[in-house]
C-alpha cells in the first residue's frame, strides 16, 4: 500500500512526493524501496503488487525498476485501506485460486530485518494452515499514545486470538496498556489466505465485495483501468480495521518485536533516529549547533543549518517551504498545511 | 565605497555577494543601486566613482549599467577606508585641479531622501568655501551602542567644529550621549574639496600620499590597474577616521536628520523595518506565523516560512545555508561564519 499523502511530515513530504517516496534517512533508498527490498527476501518481485494513487504511477516505476507496470494497481481516488485491499485481492483472485497474502504499508520503518522476515514466515505458515485473519502486533517499548492497540486473549501461544482492537489511548490509558503486557501495537501489517479474506469481504463488506466482483472479467485485461476508474470512486471510504478486522470472528495476532515504527509523526522519527550529544536528530543536512538541544533538523542534502539557542523544535525544509515549530506541537502541522493551502491556493502544498 | 564584505549579515550576504549588492527590502534595487540613485540627484552619473574590490567588478557593472568601467576603481586587496579614499582622490586629481568631493558608503539606508539631498547640498556649499573636512553627524534617535559618536563644540551654527570623535559607547555612556544633545552619530559620510583632502593626506598620512603620488602618470591610462595592483597591498590598513579625521585641525560636522542607518547589524535592520502586528519583520518571503513575536525572517523571495512559537530570533536563509539564532546574540554570527568556514573549508562562506 503506497497511496498515503503523508501530510504530517509537511513540508518534508509533499502531495507530489509523500513520505513513502522519500529517502528519509539519507540511505539512498526511499521507504517504498526499503519495503520492496525487505519483501524480496520472502516473495519473488513478480508477486509484489503496489496499490497507490494514479498520480504516483511514474514515481513508483522509477523507484522500482524491477517491477512491471501491471504490478502497480492505480486508485483514481483515495478510499482508505478496505477498497485498496479489495482491489489487490480481486486482482490476485483473477490470477490464481490459492494464495497466501501479506498486506503492508510502504512507509513504515523496520529496523530488525531478520526478525521481521522470520515473523512474516511464521505468519505465512499460520495462514497457510488456518482460515483466520492475522495481524502483526508489536510489543510496546513505551506507553505510546500515537498508535492503536490490540488486546490479546488469555494464553501464551503465538499467534493468539485477538480480544479487542482499541483506538489510540490517552496518556494514562497508554501507561496501563504498557504495564499489563496484554496490549500490542497495531502495526497495520496483515496476513491471510486468499479464500479467507475474500470470504471476509463477502460477509463484512458485501457492498465492496460486489463492486469488485463485477469486474472479474476485466482484471488483467486492458479494460481493468477503465473499470476501476469508474467503479472505485463509488466505494465507501473505510479502513480494513474498521470494516473487517474489528468485526470478524477468527482474528489472530502474531506478537513480535522487530524495531517497528509507522513513522507517522516527527516524534516517532525523532525517537527512532540516532542523536548527537545534545539529543539533536539531524537528517541528511550539515549542521553547526550552539546551545541547542532535542531538535530534529531535516533540510535538503548539502544544506548547512547554523542554529543557536533553539530547543525542542522541528526545523524542516523542502523546496520552497521552511517549517519551524515546537516538537511538542507537531499535531498542529496539519492545520499549518491547511492554512498555507488556503492562503496561497495550493502553491505550497 | 563598495568594498565591504558584510559578514554580519551572513548567510543573507556572502563573500561573493555582500550586502551592498543585495536587494534587502525587496524593492527591486540593491543598496548600491539605491545609493547611486540618490547621488544622481546631486552629481552627473559620469562624476560618480565606485571603489570596490576587484572581485566585485562585474557585479557592479551589471548593477549599474549607467556607468563606464573606468568609473569602477578596483582594489586588489582590502586596506580599509584611507587607501580607498586616497585612490579616488588621486584619480580625481589626475583629471581636474578643483573639485568638491562626497565620500559615502554604498550600503547605508537613507529613508528621507529629500532631506538627505538638501544636507548634501549644504555640505557642498560649505566645502566649496572652506578648506575644512566635513562629516555628516546624525541626530541620535535612541541611545545606540552600535555607532561611534561625534561630540560637537559650543554654539548653534551648523556645520559646527568637531570637539572629539568617540568609539562605540557602552549602554550607560550611550544614554549620557543621547541626553546631552552634544553627540551625533558618525555616519561615515564625508565632504571636502580636492585641495583640502589632498593636503590632509600629505600631512597626516604622508606614506599613503607618497605611494599614490608615485602613480600620477598612470591614472586614467591603461597602466593604472597594474600600478594599483602592485602598490595597493603595501598600503597600511587604516580608516580615514583614525588616519585623518581624528587628527586634522579643521574638522566640521554638519548635523542632520534624514532617517539614516548604517545597516550594520540585523538589529539595525530590525529597528528600521516595517513590522507586523506581532513585531515580526519579514523580508521578501511569504510567512505564516503562529504565537511568534519579534523575529526577523529573511528568506529568498517566493519561499514560505511557517513558524510557530518562536520569539526574538533571526531566521535567515540564502543559497545553501539556513541560520537560526537569537536576535540578542547576533554579535556571535561572525563566530558562526568562522566556524562554518573552518569546518567546511569555505563551502558555505
mmCIF file of N, CA and C in Angstrom, chain B residues 208-268:
data_model
loop_
_atom_site.group_PDB
_atom_site.id
_atom_site.type_symbol
_atom_site.label_atom_id
_atom_site.label_comp_id
_atom_site.label_asym_id
_atom_site.label_seq_id
_atom_site.Cartn_x
_atom_site.Cartn_y
_atom_site.Cartn_z
ATOM 1 N N UNK B 208 51.018 57.153 2.739
ATOM 2 C CA UNK B 208 49.953 56.808 1.786
ATOM 3 C C UNK B 208 49.945 57.811 0.630
ATOM 4 N N UNK B 209 50.069 59.100 0.975
ATOM 5 C CA UNK B 209 50.059 60.146 -0.058
ATOM 6 C C UNK B 209 51.177 59.911 -1.069
ATOM 7 N N UNK B 210 52.361 59.594 -0.565
ATOM 8 C CA UNK B 210 53.508 59.374 -1.459
ATOM 9 C C UNK B 210 53.280 58.203 -2.384
ATOM 10 N N UNK B 211 52.780 57.125 -1.825
ATOM 11 C CA UNK B 211 52.527 55.933 -2.638
ATOM 12 C C UNK B 211 51.587 56.257 -3.800
ATOM 13 N N UNK B 212 50.519 57.001 -3.520
ATOM 14 C CA UNK B 212 49.560 57.283 -4.587
ATOM 15 C C UNK B 212 50.099 58.344 -5.550
ATOM 16 N N UNK B 213 50.890 59.310 -4.997
ATOM 17 C CA UNK B 213 51.517 60.323 -5.867
ATOM 18 C C UNK B 213 52.434 59.706 -6.903
ATOM 19 N N UNK B 214 53.067 58.615 -6.480
ATOM 20 C CA UNK B 214 54.026 57.957 -7.378
ATOM 21 C C UNK B 214 53.371 57.466 -8.660
ATOM 22 N N UNK B 215 52.044 57.336 -8.635
ATOM 23 C CA UNK B 215 51.351 56.823 -9.820
ATOM 24 C C UNK B 215 50.744 57.903 -10.680
ATOM 25 N N UNK B 216 51.159 59.181 -10.452
ATOM 26 C CA UNK B 216 50.405 60.276 -11.083
ATOM 27 C C UNK B 216 50.387 60.208 -12.601
ATOM 28 N N UNK B 217 51.409 59.592 -13.200
ATOM 29 C CA UNK B 217 51.417 59.472 -14.667
ATOM 30 C C UNK B 217 50.565 58.313 -15.170
ATOM 31 N N UNK B 218 50.106 57.453 -14.254
ATOM 32 C CA UNK B 218 49.393 56.239 -14.686
ATOM 33 C C UNK B 218 47.870 56.345 -14.606
ATOM 34 N N UNK B 219 47.395 57.264 -13.719
ATOM 35 C CA UNK B 219 45.932 57.364 -13.585
ATOM 36 C C UNK B 219 45.303 57.715 -14.926
ATOM 37 N N UNK B 220 44.167 57.116 -15.162
ATOM 38 C CA UNK B 220 43.440 57.321 -16.430
ATOM 39 C C UNK B 220 44.200 56.779 -17.645
ATOM 40 N N UNK B 221 45.172 55.909 -17.416
ATOM 41 C CA UNK B 221 45.839 55.251 -18.541
ATOM 42 C C UNK B 221 45.678 53.743 -18.360
ATOM 43 N N UNK B 222 46.112 53.009 -19.359
ATOM 44 C CA UNK B 222 45.985 51.553 -19.255
ATOM 45 C C UNK B 222 46.967 50.945 -18.253
ATOM 46 N N UNK B 223 47.899 51.791 -17.761
ATOM 47 C CA UNK B 223 48.844 51.286 -16.758
ATOM 48 C C UNK B 223 48.326 51.417 -15.331
ATOM 49 N N UNK B 224 47.169 52.106 -15.160
ATOM 50 C CA UNK B 224 46.671 52.387 -13.810
ATOM 51 C C UNK B 224 46.470 51.116 -12.984
ATOM 52 N N UNK B 225 45.797 50.126 -13.568
ATOM 53 C CA UNK B 225 45.463 48.938 -12.771
ATOM 54 C C UNK B 225 46.716 48.178 -12.333
ATOM 55 N N UNK B 226 47.691 48.081 -13.246
ATOM 56 C CA UNK B 226 48.936 47.393 -12.870
ATOM 57 C C UNK B 226 49.638 48.110 -11.726
ATOM 58 N N UNK B 227 49.671 49.453 -11.824
ATOM 59 C CA UNK B 227 50.277 50.245 -10.764
ATOM 60 C C UNK B 227 49.573 49.989 -9.429
ATOM 61 N N UNK B 228 48.239 50.065 -9.445
ATOM 62 C CA UNK B 228 47.449 49.859 -8.215
ATOM 63 C C UNK B 228 47.653 48.445 -7.674
ATOM 64 N N UNK B 229 47.602 47.477 -8.570
ATOM 65 C CA UNK B 229 47.742 46.079 -8.130
ATOM 66 C C UNK B 229 49.067 45.844 -7.408
ATOM 67 N N UNK B 230 50.093 46.543 -7.870
ATOM 68 C CA UNK B 230 51.398 46.356 -7.257
ATOM 69 C C UNK B 230 51.562 47.152 -5.967
ATOM 70 N N UNK B 231 51.092 48.399 -6.016
ATOM 71 C CA UNK B 231 51.312 49.295 -4.887
ATOM 72 C C UNK B 231 50.322 49.080 -3.736
ATOM 73 N N UNK B 232 49.061 48.837 -4.072
ATOM 74 C CA UNK B 232 47.982 48.874 -3.070
ATOM 75 C C UNK B 232 48.211 47.962 -1.866
ATOM 76 N N UNK B 233 48.664 46.731 -2.100
ATOM 77 C CA UNK B 233 48.866 45.842 -0.947
ATOM 78 C C UNK B 233 49.871 46.377 0.063
ATOM 79 N N UNK B 234 50.777 47.287 -0.359
ATOM 80 C CA UNK B 234 51.774 47.828 0.570
ATOM 81 C C UNK B 234 51.220 48.969 1.418
ATOM 82 N N UNK B 235 49.980 49.404 1.145
ATOM 83 C CA UNK B 235 49.382 50.478 1.956
ATOM 84 C C UNK B 235 49.043 49.957 3.343
ATOM 85 N N UNK B 236 49.110 50.850 4.348
ATOM 86 C CA UNK B 236 48.670 50.434 5.678
ATOM 87 C C UNK B 236 47.158 50.226 5.693
ATOM 88 N N UNK B 237 46.715 49.343 6.551
ATOM 89 C CA UNK B 237 45.291 49.079 6.716
ATOM 90 C C UNK B 237 44.754 50.060 7.745
ATOM 91 N N UNK B 238 44.149 51.147 7.282
ATOM 92 C CA UNK B 238 43.812 52.221 8.221
ATOM 93 C C UNK B 238 42.562 52.958 7.743
ATOM 94 N N UNK B 239 41.727 53.341 8.717
ATOM 95 C CA UNK B 239 40.487 54.040 8.352
ATOM 96 C C UNK B 239 40.751 55.528 8.198
ATOM 97 N N UNK B 240 39.901 56.189 7.446
ATOM 98 C CA UNK B 240 40.023 57.636 7.254
ATOM 99 C C UNK B 240 39.764 58.359 8.579
ATOM 100 N N UNK B 241 38.881 57.776 9.413
ATOM 101 C CA UNK B 241 38.592 58.388 10.715
ATOM 102 C C UNK B 241 39.862 58.436 11.559
ATOM 103 N N UNK B 242 40.479 57.280 11.706
ATOM 104 C CA UNK B 242 41.660 57.179 12.551
ATOM 105 C C UNK B 242 42.859 57.880 11.919
ATOM 106 N N UNK B 243 43.006 57.757 10.618
ATOM 107 C CA UNK B 243 44.184 58.295 9.941
ATOM 108 C C UNK B 243 44.153 59.800 9.765
ATOM 109 N N UNK B 244 42.988 60.379 9.557
ATOM 110 C CA UNK B 244 42.912 61.816 9.259
ATOM 111 C C UNK B 244 41.899 62.560 10.136
ATOM 112 N N UNK B 245 40.655 62.124 10.138
ATOM 113 C CA UNK B 245 39.599 62.929 10.760
ATOM 114 C C UNK B 245 39.873 63.231 12.237
ATOM 115 N N UNK B 246 40.385 62.228 12.968
ATOM 116 C CA UNK B 246 40.600 62.425 14.399
ATOM 117 C C UNK B 246 41.829 63.282 14.689
ATOM 118 N N UNK B 247 42.648 63.504 13.652
ATOM 119 C CA UNK B 247 43.897 64.228 13.882
ATOM 120 C C UNK B 247 43.899 65.621 13.274
ATOM 121 N N UNK B 248 43.120 65.807 12.242
ATOM 122 C CA UNK B 248 43.186 67.067 11.492
ATOM 123 C C UNK B 248 42.682 68.236 12.354
ATOM 124 N N UNK B 249 43.109 69.454 11.947
ATOM 125 C CA UNK B 249 42.783 70.662 12.711
ATOM 126 C C UNK B 249 41.362 71.134 12.464
ATOM 127 N N UNK B 250 41.050 71.280 11.195
ATOM 128 C CA UNK B 250 39.803 71.960 10.853
ATOM 129 C C UNK B 250 38.762 70.951 10.379
ATOM 130 N N UNK B 251 38.142 70.320 11.352
ATOM 131 C CA UNK B 251 37.146 69.287 11.029
ATOM 132 C C UNK B 251 35.785 69.752 11.539
ATOM 133 N N UNK B 252 34.826 69.751 10.668
ATOM 134 C CA UNK B 252 33.478 70.212 10.997
ATOM 135 C C UNK B 252 32.478 69.085 10.819
ATOM 136 N N UNK B 253 31.387 69.228 11.567
ATOM 137 C CA UNK B 253 30.299 68.260 11.392
ATOM 138 C C UNK B 253 29.034 69.008 10.987
ATOM 139 N N UNK B 254 28.392 68.490 9.962
ATOM 140 C CA UNK B 254 27.094 69.034 9.550
ATOM 141 C C UNK B 254 26.037 68.127 10.163
ATOM 142 N N UNK B 255 25.292 68.705 11.134
ATOM 143 C CA UNK B 255 24.325 67.875 11.859
ATOM 144 C C UNK B 255 23.037 67.778 11.070
ATOM 145 N N UNK B 256 22.522 66.595 10.989
ATOM 146 C CA UNK B 256 21.368 66.378 10.126
ATOM 147 C C UNK B 256 20.519 65.230 10.636
ATOM 148 N N UNK B 257 19.412 65.047 9.985
ATOM 149 C CA UNK B 257 18.445 64.020 10.375
ATOM 150 C C UNK B 257 17.760 63.602 9.086
ATOM 151 N N UNK B 258 18.133 62.439 8.560
ATOM 152 C CA UNK B 258 17.466 62.029 7.315
ATOM 153 C C UNK B 258 17.162 60.528 7.288
ATOM 154 N N UNK B 259 16.824 60.005 8.479
ATOM 155 C CA UNK B 259 16.416 58.593 8.532
ATOM 156 C C UNK B 259 17.541 57.671 8.105
ATOM 157 N N UNK B 260 18.681 57.858 8.799
ATOM 158 C CA UNK B 260 19.881 57.139 8.406
ATOM 159 C C UNK B 260 20.113 55.887 9.233
ATOM 160 N N UNK B 261 20.622 54.834 8.619
ATOM 161 C CA UNK B 261 21.152 53.677 9.343
ATOM 162 C C UNK B 261 22.305 53.108 8.553
ATOM 163 N N UNK B 262 23.319 52.636 9.259
ATOM 164 C CA UNK B 262 24.420 52.015 8.525
ATOM 165 C C UNK B 262 24.101 50.559 8.197
ATOM 166 N N UNK B 263 22.917 50.101 8.626
ATOM 167 C CA UNK B 263 22.516 48.721 8.367
ATOM 168 C C UNK B 263 23.646 47.756 8.703
ATOM 169 N N UNK B 264 24.314 48.041 9.812
ATOM 170 C CA UNK B 264 25.484 47.244 10.152
ATOM 171 C C UNK B 264 25.123 45.924 10.786
ATOM 172 N N UNK B 265 23.888 45.824 11.284
ATOM 173 C CA UNK B 265 23.519 44.650 12.058
ATOM 174 C C UNK B 265 22.072 44.273 11.745
ATOM 175 N N UNK B 266 21.763 43.026 12.035
ATOM 176 C CA UNK B 266 20.363 42.604 11.935
ATOM 177 C C UNK B 266 19.506 43.468 12.846
ATOM 178 N N UNK B 267 20.064 43.851 14.007
ATOM 179 C CA UNK B 267 19.317 44.688 14.944
ATOM 180 C C UNK B 267 18.905 46.007 14.316
ATOM 181 N N UNK B 268 19.850 46.647 13.610
ATOM 182 C CA UNK B 268 19.504 47.934 12.998
ATOM 183 C C UNK B 268 18.506 47.731 11.869
#
